[in-house]
């Protein structure tokens, strides 16, 4: 098992290197002079030269790449043109918000996706099933950012059920930073005001971010449950007198979870990509928001950094999914 | 002999894409206490459906129970509610399936699956109050006992294995152990050896015989293999296209079969053929059950068919003691017309 | 195959073509029949049909052609939906209905370009990888894996971030995001087809590699490719709108749906119509392609999932 993990980590490292080469190459193939772009429209020739030197843009590409990678390994992602800070500093600031959001979203999507999928299969062709299927079909087609805007419009603006955006009301001080996750910190320090406020802020963005994943997971879990319930071993379990409830919740579900797990891994990736949309709509101060602001500004270093970080996260998530198969299915365990 | 299970005139239909298939057209079977009855027939004759119907395991659409009764312990199984059936399945009537590769859940250990079956029956068989709930530890012990009863070596270790780590014969033994876990009165075995090698087949049949002798279950053994059935069962019912054509003791069947289909079956087994080294075939194919042949369903393939065979369905009659046949060739001795056109074998 | 009616050359060519394609015509009829049995697929097909029709006849059914890009009518600005402006007007008084309609044709172009470029790169690479195997296969698949290792939208953002905002760069970025999917699909199919007996048979009678590819492998890949392309069409349009929304895709005043919503967002909540209607258009379009793609997959390629 350990050897498998090590092999996969090595593969991830190699892929990351490959990814960085690709993104780096794209950034340098760009038309236009990156130094001029970085300096801004009002820069003098001298200022452009300074920037060129600082970002080593006068060196041959390979050297640029090598120095970039060296910097990466030291944790140096470069400097953001827009914020003027070290990208790494900016990311440290924005990352917890994104992870808190993504964690809540994926948990919600997994729990309710599996639940609705099972219910939909068990109560097949009833109104439960039909509504679940309706949502799972439209859920994947609906533009995430538009859903966010519509919900903001209706629930926040018109009915004042939720705040429109942000992570915390401006009046409230952020809690003591232990984990930098407001929900967790609020709970740990017993700060109910913060906790409730943070919760009310995270509900809409997390729901919107989770919606396509929730739809897909429901759909595949339902399909898999239906297929498993027709299998021979289920007939045997029924014939031996095992209760329907146990068959559904334990014996059938575990089998259905295997393809569902694949979908969860896939959808997690789309969710990471979706952060750039949801954080923008809800003014959520995460790295998606940061990357968008940078991209619009043609500030490339932050975009590259966020891409690499979220890419790494996705690869690790896939590793977890693969380990999950081993956990669920004894037949793949000893390969 | 006390009648434990009685199937009376069971008619079942199946909705298919091409039409309604009349899969069972009036089945009559009796299983006594301590009886071993074999149900034999070709693939598609309806024997598996009969077995599943007893435990109400057929999917109700597309299947449809048209008429008939299945009497057990004073009640009609066909009229019982799902709740009542749950108390019967696995406890008073238990089933052993064929092809154990697909009938055991691949993701759970044998221990897990056996223990859940034992706990589902909620009956303490050891010392203690009847009906006491077993706790998990006791259930595991009982599971290990069951495994050693079906002759699985080192059961306390092997119980932790997964189904794919067992051979076919071992998995079949596990299925048998599962079925016997609550000492059911009736054991239904649906092709229990079809998926196994011949040598393993013999072992399993020997095991079944041994268990029956030790515990006294009644057995309904369903198979397409006459040889398999002959080894375990004292009585045999031959089925064709949804009807029972002949039912008698095993000795009677091999000594003096009456129905032309039974005769054909016996002739097609090499050792019984008259001509040396040449098995005889029954010409033709099994009929389409959506539009079955009129009259006797076997008549298109029957070498001894008469005019009346395509007009009238024959009755299921007892023509010797304990020997029932459904054929126009024979009339029951008690019939007003006496023995007529009694053809010699 | 000689014509029996020498006086009518066109007729004979047509009948000959029909006869040669007989089995393909039959399977096409079967596809259409099976599709028509699933109500969701029919709905999807209708949505897609409406989308295509509007995209094509758009310029003829709009009410304010001048509003597509340049016109400014400050006296009409921010009007709610009314008979003359069914979807209302935007911040400079342009008719949103006309812009959404034209946006349809624009989305169609965007989607088609992305998909065709992606297929143009991905399908040949996939066939090469699958057919030649060995280190060629390893090399191509490694590169494909790199591109598939991060979420598509992030990769697109990175590429557009490097190249600069704009609809052309967005389309390029999305094509780069999409081609690896086709490589994987086609490589897998080619790999399994390579082992089939009809390929061996063709080889044994001396067919050249090129001929085998075109006559045997490519035709058998068309079904999964069609299924994937129809599902991708909706997704590509959605991603283009995503990029348009965050500001790195189509730039205003181009009437791309995502960009329109981005602008409209500034005028919420009072002027809700600016953001609502383009979003509905995206929803219906993507839904249509998804449903149609699902239906096609059930007919043409039932073993695949996801």
PDB file of C-alpha atoms in Angstrom, chain B residues 125-318:
ATOM      1  CA  UNK B 125     -30.703 -22.083  18.716  1.00  0.00           C
ATOM      2  CA  UNK B 126     -28.295 -22.601  21.541  1.00  0.00           C
ATOM      3  CA  UNK B 127     -29.066 -22.815  25.199  1.00  0.00           C
ATOM      4  CA  UNK B 128     -31.328 -20.079  26.329  1.00  0.00           C
ATOM      5  CA  UNK B 129     -34.775 -18.731  25.810  1.00  0.00           C
ATOM      6  CA  UNK B 130     -36.423 -19.447  22.495  1.00  0.00           C
ATOM      7  CA  UNK B 131     -36.586 -16.308  20.386  1.00  0.00           C
ATOM      8  CA  UNK B 132     -33.813 -14.610  22.310  1.00  0.00           C
ATOM      9  CA  UNK B 133     -31.885 -12.130  20.231  1.00  0.00           C
ATOM     10  CA  UNK B 134     -28.408 -13.248  19.416  1.00  0.00           C
ATOM     11  CA  UNK B 135     -25.615 -10.870  19.952  1.00  0.00           C
ATOM     12  CA  UNK B 136     -22.971 -10.552  17.343  1.00  0.00           C
ATOM     13  CA  UNK B 137     -20.383 -12.694  19.042  1.00  0.00           C
ATOM     14  CA  UNK B 138     -22.727 -15.600  19.386  1.00  0.00           C
ATOM     15  CA  UNK B 139     -23.772 -15.153  15.785  1.00  0.00           C
ATOM     16  CA  UNK B 140     -20.163 -15.388  14.620  1.00  0.00           C
ATOM     17  CA  UNK B 141     -19.693 -18.568  16.631  1.00  0.00           C
ATOM     18  CA  UNK B 142     -22.786 -20.015  15.048  1.00  0.00           C
ATOM     19  CA  UNK B 143     -21.558 -19.015  11.608  1.00  0.00           C
ATOM     20  CA  UNK B 144     -18.314 -20.869  12.198  1.00  0.00           C
ATOM     21  CA  UNK B 145     -20.276 -23.929  13.327  1.00  0.00           C
ATOM     22  CA  UNK B 146     -22.298 -23.784  10.135  1.00  0.00           C
ATOM     23  CA  UNK B 147     -19.207 -23.578   7.990  1.00  0.00           C
ATOM     24  CA  UNK B 148     -17.728 -26.654   9.589  1.00  0.00           C
ATOM     25  CA  UNK B 149     -21.023 -28.467   9.092  1.00  0.00           C
ATOM     26  CA  UNK B 150     -20.731 -27.899   5.369  1.00  0.00           C
ATOM     27  CA  UNK B 151     -17.207 -29.205   5.628  1.00  0.00           C
ATOM     28  CA  UNK B 152     -15.212 -26.059   5.013  1.00  0.00           C
ATOM     29  CA  UNK B 153     -11.750 -26.571   6.487  1.00  0.00           C
ATOM     30  CA  UNK B 154     -10.424 -24.112   9.072  1.00  0.00           C
ATOM     31  CA  UNK B 155     -13.694 -22.236   9.242  1.00  0.00           C
ATOM     32  CA  UNK B 156     -12.601 -19.783  11.943  1.00  0.00           C
ATOM     33  CA  UNK B 157      -9.945 -18.462   9.567  1.00  0.00           C
ATOM     34  CA  UNK B 158     -11.760 -18.780   6.287  1.00  0.00           C
ATOM     35  CA  UNK B 159     -14.770 -16.934   7.556  1.00  0.00           C
ATOM     36  CA  UNK B 160     -12.858 -13.691   7.255  1.00  0.00           C
ATOM     37  CA  UNK B 161     -12.303 -14.207   3.549  1.00  0.00           C
ATOM     38  CA  UNK B 162     -14.111 -12.588   0.667  1.00  0.00           C
ATOM     39  CA  UNK B 163     -16.145 -14.551  -1.880  1.00  0.00           C
ATOM     40  CA  UNK B 164     -13.603 -14.134  -4.658  1.00  0.00           C
ATOM     41  CA  UNK B 165     -11.009 -15.845  -2.490  1.00  0.00           C
ATOM     42  CA  UNK B 166     -13.013 -19.059  -2.448  1.00  0.00           C
ATOM     43  CA  UNK B 167     -13.308 -21.733  -5.093  1.00  0.00           C
ATOM     44  CA  UNK B 168     -16.660 -22.489  -6.692  1.00  0.00           C
ATOM     45  CA  UNK B 169     -17.324 -25.542  -4.603  1.00  0.00           C
ATOM     46  CA  UNK B 170     -16.526 -23.700  -1.390  1.00  0.00           C
ATOM     47  CA  UNK B 171     -18.795 -20.839  -2.294  1.00  0.00           C
ATOM     48  CA  UNK B 172     -21.615 -23.263  -2.933  1.00  0.00           C
ATOM     49  CA  UNK B 173     -21.038 -24.707   0.521  1.00  0.00           C
ATOM     50  CA  UNK B 174     -21.286 -21.208   1.972  1.00  0.00           C
ATOM     51  CA  UNK B 175     -24.607 -20.700   0.211  1.00  0.00           C
ATOM     52  CA  UNK B 176     -25.834 -23.984   1.658  1.00  0.00           C
ATOM     53  CA  UNK B 177     -24.655 -22.950   5.110  1.00  0.00           C
ATOM     54  CA  UNK B 178     -26.573 -19.702   4.721  1.00  0.00           C
ATOM     55  CA  UNK B 179     -29.733 -21.503   3.796  1.00  0.00           C
ATOM     56  CA  UNK B 180     -29.477 -23.942   6.687  1.00  0.00           C
ATOM     57  CA  UNK B 181     -28.654 -21.314   9.273  1.00  0.00           C
ATOM     58  CA  UNK B 182     -32.054 -21.384  10.887  1.00  0.00           C
ATOM     59  CA  UNK B 183     -32.859 -25.031  10.372  1.00  0.00           C
ATOM     60  CA  UNK B 184     -35.614 -24.502   7.868  1.00  0.00           C
ATOM     61  CA  UNK B 185     -38.275 -27.100   7.317  1.00  0.00           C
ATOM     62  CA  UNK B 186     -37.925 -26.944   3.555  1.00  0.00           C
ATOM     63  CA  UNK B 187     -34.762 -26.473   1.569  1.00  0.00           C
ATOM     64  CA  UNK B 188     -35.202 -25.468  -2.071  1.00  0.00           C
ATOM     65  CA  UNK B 189     -32.072 -25.937  -4.165  1.00  0.00           C
ATOM     66  CA  UNK B 190     -32.204 -24.242  -7.572  1.00  0.00           C
ATOM     67  CA  UNK B 191     -29.578 -25.869  -9.785  1.00  0.00           C
ATOM     68  CA  UNK B 192     -27.058 -26.027  -6.951  1.00  0.00           C
ATOM     69  CA  UNK B 193     -24.434 -27.844  -8.949  1.00  0.00           C
ATOM     70  CA  UNK B 194     -24.876 -26.542 -12.474  1.00  0.00           C
ATOM     71  CA  UNK B 195     -21.963 -24.133 -12.272  1.00  0.00           C
ATOM     72  CA  UNK B 196     -19.567 -26.640 -10.762  1.00  0.00           C
ATOM     73  CA  UNK B 197     -17.098 -29.192 -12.087  1.00  0.00           C
ATOM     74  CA  UNK B 198     -18.301 -32.762 -12.121  1.00  0.00           C
ATOM     75  CA  UNK B 199     -16.104 -33.896  -9.256  1.00  0.00           C
ATOM     76  CA  UNK B 200     -17.184 -30.981  -7.104  1.00  0.00           C
ATOM     77  CA  UNK B 201     -20.759 -31.679  -8.075  1.00  0.00           C
ATOM     78  CA  UNK B 202     -20.501 -35.110  -6.539  1.00  0.00           C
ATOM     79  CA  UNK B 203     -19.105 -33.679  -3.308  1.00  0.00           C
ATOM     80  CA  UNK B 204     -21.881 -31.126  -3.014  1.00  0.00           C
ATOM     81  CA  UNK B 205     -24.595 -33.672  -3.664  1.00  0.00           C
ATOM     82  CA  UNK B 206     -23.055 -35.949  -1.091  1.00  0.00           C
ATOM     83  CA  UNK B 207     -23.067 -33.057   1.354  1.00  0.00           C
ATOM     84  CA  UNK B 208     -26.711 -32.287   0.676  1.00  0.00           C
ATOM     85  CA  UNK B 209     -27.656 -35.917   1.191  1.00  0.00           C
ATOM     86  CA  UNK B 210     -25.694 -36.031   4.409  1.00  0.00           C
ATOM     87  CA  UNK B 211     -27.299 -32.875   5.755  1.00  0.00           C
ATOM     88  CA  UNK B 212     -30.760 -34.098   4.915  1.00  0.00           C
ATOM     89  CA  UNK B 213     -30.129 -37.341   6.705  1.00  0.00           C
ATOM     90  CA  UNK B 214     -28.731 -35.578   9.745  1.00  0.00           C
ATOM     91  CA  UNK B 215     -31.289 -32.816  10.109  1.00  0.00           C
ATOM     92  CA  UNK B 216     -34.339 -34.146   8.368  1.00  0.00           C
ATOM     93  CA  UNK B 217     -35.143 -31.169   6.133  1.00  0.00           C
ATOM     94  CA  UNK B 218     -37.476 -31.655   3.250  1.00  0.00           C
ATOM     95  CA  UNK B 219     -35.787 -30.884  -0.024  1.00  0.00           C
ATOM     96  CA  UNK B 220     -36.997 -29.627  -3.371  1.00  0.00           C
ATOM     97  CA  UNK B 221     -34.111 -30.011  -5.785  1.00  0.00           C
ATOM     98  CA  UNK B 222     -34.492 -28.268  -9.108  1.00  0.00           C
ATOM     99  CA  UNK B 223     -32.188 -29.314 -11.929  1.00  0.00           C
ATOM    100  CA  UNK B 224     -31.983 -29.988 -15.630  1.00  0.00           C
ATOM    101  CA  UNK B 225     -29.718 -32.925 -14.885  1.00  0.00           C
ATOM    102  CA  UNK B 226     -31.596 -36.148 -14.251  1.00  0.00           C
ATOM    103  CA  UNK B 227     -28.486 -37.804 -12.891  1.00  0.00           C
ATOM    104  CA  UNK B 228     -28.017 -35.139 -10.230  1.00  0.00           C
ATOM    105  CA  UNK B 229     -31.601 -35.409  -9.120  1.00  0.00           C
ATOM    106  CA  UNK B 230     -31.492 -39.176  -9.033  1.00  0.00           C
ATOM    107  CA  UNK B 231     -28.603 -39.115  -6.608  1.00  0.00           C
ATOM    108  CA  UNK B 232     -30.345 -37.099  -3.959  1.00  0.00           C
ATOM    109  CA  UNK B 233     -34.096 -37.467  -4.377  1.00  0.00           C
ATOM    110  CA  UNK B 234     -36.489 -40.229  -3.586  1.00  0.00           C
ATOM    111  CA  UNK B 235     -39.197 -38.785  -5.782  1.00  0.00           C
ATOM    112  CA  UNK B 236     -38.986 -37.006  -9.117  1.00  0.00           C
ATOM    113  CA  UNK B 237     -41.342 -34.689 -11.002  1.00  0.00           C
ATOM    114  CA  UNK B 238     -40.642 -34.137 -14.678  1.00  0.00           C
ATOM    115  CA  UNK B 239     -41.597 -30.788 -16.088  1.00  0.00           C
ATOM    116  CA  UNK B 240     -42.082 -29.667 -19.663  1.00  0.00           C
ATOM    117  CA  UNK B 241     -43.114 -26.252 -20.973  1.00  0.00           C
ATOM    118  CA  UNK B 242     -44.909 -25.239 -17.824  1.00  0.00           C
ATOM    119  CA  UNK B 243     -46.634 -28.471 -16.942  1.00  0.00           C
ATOM    120  CA  UNK B 244     -45.717 -31.456 -14.829  1.00  0.00           C
ATOM    121  CA  UNK B 245     -45.827 -34.422 -17.152  1.00  0.00           C
ATOM    122  CA  UNK B 246     -44.850 -37.181 -14.764  1.00  0.00           C
ATOM    123  CA  UNK B 247     -44.368 -37.550 -11.028  1.00  0.00           C
ATOM    124  CA  UNK B 248     -43.315 -40.695  -9.210  1.00  0.00           C
ATOM    125  CA  UNK B 249     -40.593 -42.278  -7.139  1.00  0.00           C
ATOM    126  CA  UNK B 250     -37.078 -42.359  -8.548  1.00  0.00           C
ATOM    127  CA  UNK B 251     -37.177 -46.113  -8.771  1.00  0.00           C
ATOM    128  CA  UNK B 252     -40.457 -46.032 -10.668  1.00  0.00           C
ATOM    129  CA  UNK B 253     -39.130 -43.420 -13.074  1.00  0.00           C
ATOM    130  CA  UNK B 254     -36.096 -45.364 -14.117  1.00  0.00           C
ATOM    131  CA  UNK B 255     -37.782 -48.710 -14.117  1.00  0.00           C
ATOM    132  CA  UNK B 256     -40.956 -47.819 -15.927  1.00  0.00           C
ATOM    133  CA  UNK B 257     -41.404 -44.263 -17.287  1.00  0.00           C
ATOM    134  CA  UNK B 258     -44.795 -43.639 -18.828  1.00  0.00           C
ATOM    135  CA  UNK B 259     -44.777 -40.208 -20.449  1.00  0.00           C
ATOM    136  CA  UNK B 260     -43.148 -40.073 -23.910  1.00  0.00           C
ATOM    137  CA  UNK B 261     -41.107 -37.042 -22.864  1.00  0.00           C
ATOM    138  CA  UNK B 262     -39.685 -38.861 -19.872  1.00  0.00           C
ATOM    139  CA  UNK B 263     -38.863 -41.779 -22.074  1.00  0.00           C
ATOM    140  CA  UNK B 264     -37.147 -39.442 -24.474  1.00  0.00           C
ATOM    141  CA  UNK B 265     -35.159 -37.887 -21.657  1.00  0.00           C
ATOM    142  CA  UNK B 266     -33.959 -41.243 -20.462  1.00  0.00           C
ATOM    143  CA  UNK B 267     -33.089 -42.321 -23.965  1.00  0.00           C
ATOM    144  CA  UNK B 268     -30.994 -39.249 -24.479  1.00  0.00           C
ATOM    145  CA  UNK B 269     -28.741 -40.188 -21.603  1.00  0.00           C
ATOM    146  CA  UNK B 270     -26.059 -42.389 -23.110  1.00  0.00           C
ATOM    147  CA  UNK B 271     -26.047 -45.099 -20.498  1.00  0.00           C
ATOM    148  CA  UNK B 272     -29.710 -45.762 -20.988  1.00  0.00           C
ATOM    149  CA  UNK B 273     -29.837 -45.802 -24.745  1.00  0.00           C
ATOM    150  CA  UNK B 274     -30.772 -49.005 -26.406  1.00  0.00           C
ATOM    151  CA  UNK B 275     -28.352 -48.683 -29.272  1.00  0.00           C
ATOM    152  CA  UNK B 276     -24.749 -48.936 -28.225  1.00  0.00           C
ATOM    153  CA  UNK B 277     -22.916 -45.655 -28.014  1.00  0.00           C
ATOM    154  CA  UNK B 278     -25.651 -43.610 -29.629  1.00  0.00           C
ATOM    155  CA  UNK B 279     -27.812 -41.168 -27.733  1.00  0.00           C
ATOM    156  CA  UNK B 280     -31.212 -40.433 -29.152  1.00  0.00           C
ATOM    157  CA  UNK B 281     -32.545 -36.934 -29.472  1.00  0.00           C
ATOM    158  CA  UNK B 282     -36.022 -35.666 -28.990  1.00  0.00           C
ATOM    159  CA  UNK B 283     -36.780 -33.979 -32.278  1.00  0.00           C
ATOM    160  CA  UNK B 284     -37.986 -30.430 -32.322  1.00  0.00           C
ATOM    161  CA  UNK B 285     -37.634 -27.500 -29.933  1.00  0.00           C
ATOM    162  CA  UNK B 286     -39.370 -26.340 -26.796  1.00  0.00           C
ATOM    163  CA  UNK B 287     -42.516 -24.490 -27.679  1.00  0.00           C
ATOM    164  CA  UNK B 288     -43.127 -20.781 -27.730  1.00  0.00           C
ATOM    165  CA  UNK B 289     -44.938 -20.091 -24.480  1.00  0.00           C
ATOM    166  CA  UNK B 290     -46.617 -16.986 -25.843  1.00  0.00           C
ATOM    167  CA  UNK B 291     -48.571 -19.107 -28.265  1.00  0.00           C
ATOM    168  CA  UNK B 292     -48.255 -22.615 -26.899  1.00  0.00           C
ATOM    169  CA  UNK B 293     -49.433 -25.584 -28.895  1.00  0.00           C
ATOM    170  CA  UNK B 294     -53.095 -26.419 -28.342  1.00  0.00           C
ATOM    171  CA  UNK B 295     -53.997 -29.497 -26.353  1.00  0.00           C
ATOM    172  CA  UNK B 296     -50.994 -31.281 -24.893  1.00  0.00           C
ATOM    173  CA  UNK B 297     -47.980 -29.022 -25.065  1.00  0.00           C
ATOM    174  CA  UNK B 298     -45.668 -31.874 -25.962  1.00  0.00           C
ATOM    175  CA  UNK B 299     -47.679 -33.249 -28.868  1.00  0.00           C
ATOM    176  CA  UNK B 300     -45.669 -31.641 -31.723  1.00  0.00           C
ATOM    177  CA  UNK B 301     -42.562 -33.527 -30.611  1.00  0.00           C
ATOM    178  CA  UNK B 302     -44.248 -36.669 -29.353  1.00  0.00           C
ATOM    179  CA  UNK B 303     -43.515 -39.917 -31.182  1.00  0.00           C
ATOM    180  CA  UNK B 304     -46.691 -41.422 -29.839  1.00  0.00           C
ATOM    181  CA  UNK B 305     -49.069 -38.547 -30.423  1.00  0.00           C
ATOM    182  CA  UNK B 306     -52.666 -39.293 -31.231  1.00  0.00           C
ATOM    183  CA  UNK B 307     -55.485 -37.238 -32.664  1.00  0.00           C
ATOM    184  CA  UNK B 308     -56.883 -36.211 -29.302  1.00  0.00           C
ATOM    185  CA  UNK B 309     -53.495 -34.820 -28.224  1.00  0.00           C
ATOM    186  CA  UNK B 310     -53.795 -31.661 -30.224  1.00  0.00           C
ATOM    187  CA  UNK B 311     -57.353 -31.004 -29.177  1.00  0.00           C
ATOM    188  CA  UNK B 312     -57.513 -31.607 -25.456  1.00  0.00           C
ATOM    189  CA  UNK B 313     -55.110 -31.029 -22.604  1.00  0.00           C
ATOM    190  CA  UNK B 314     -54.545 -34.257 -20.717  1.00  0.00           C
ATOM    191  CA  UNK B 315     -55.352 -34.468 -16.997  1.00  0.00           C
ATOM    192  CA  UNK B 316     -52.766 -35.165 -14.354  1.00  0.00           C
ATOM    193  CA  UNK B 317     -53.808 -38.606 -13.118  1.00  0.00           C
ATOM    194  CA  UNK B 318     -52.521 -41.274 -10.771  1.00  0.00           C
TER     195      UNK B 318
END
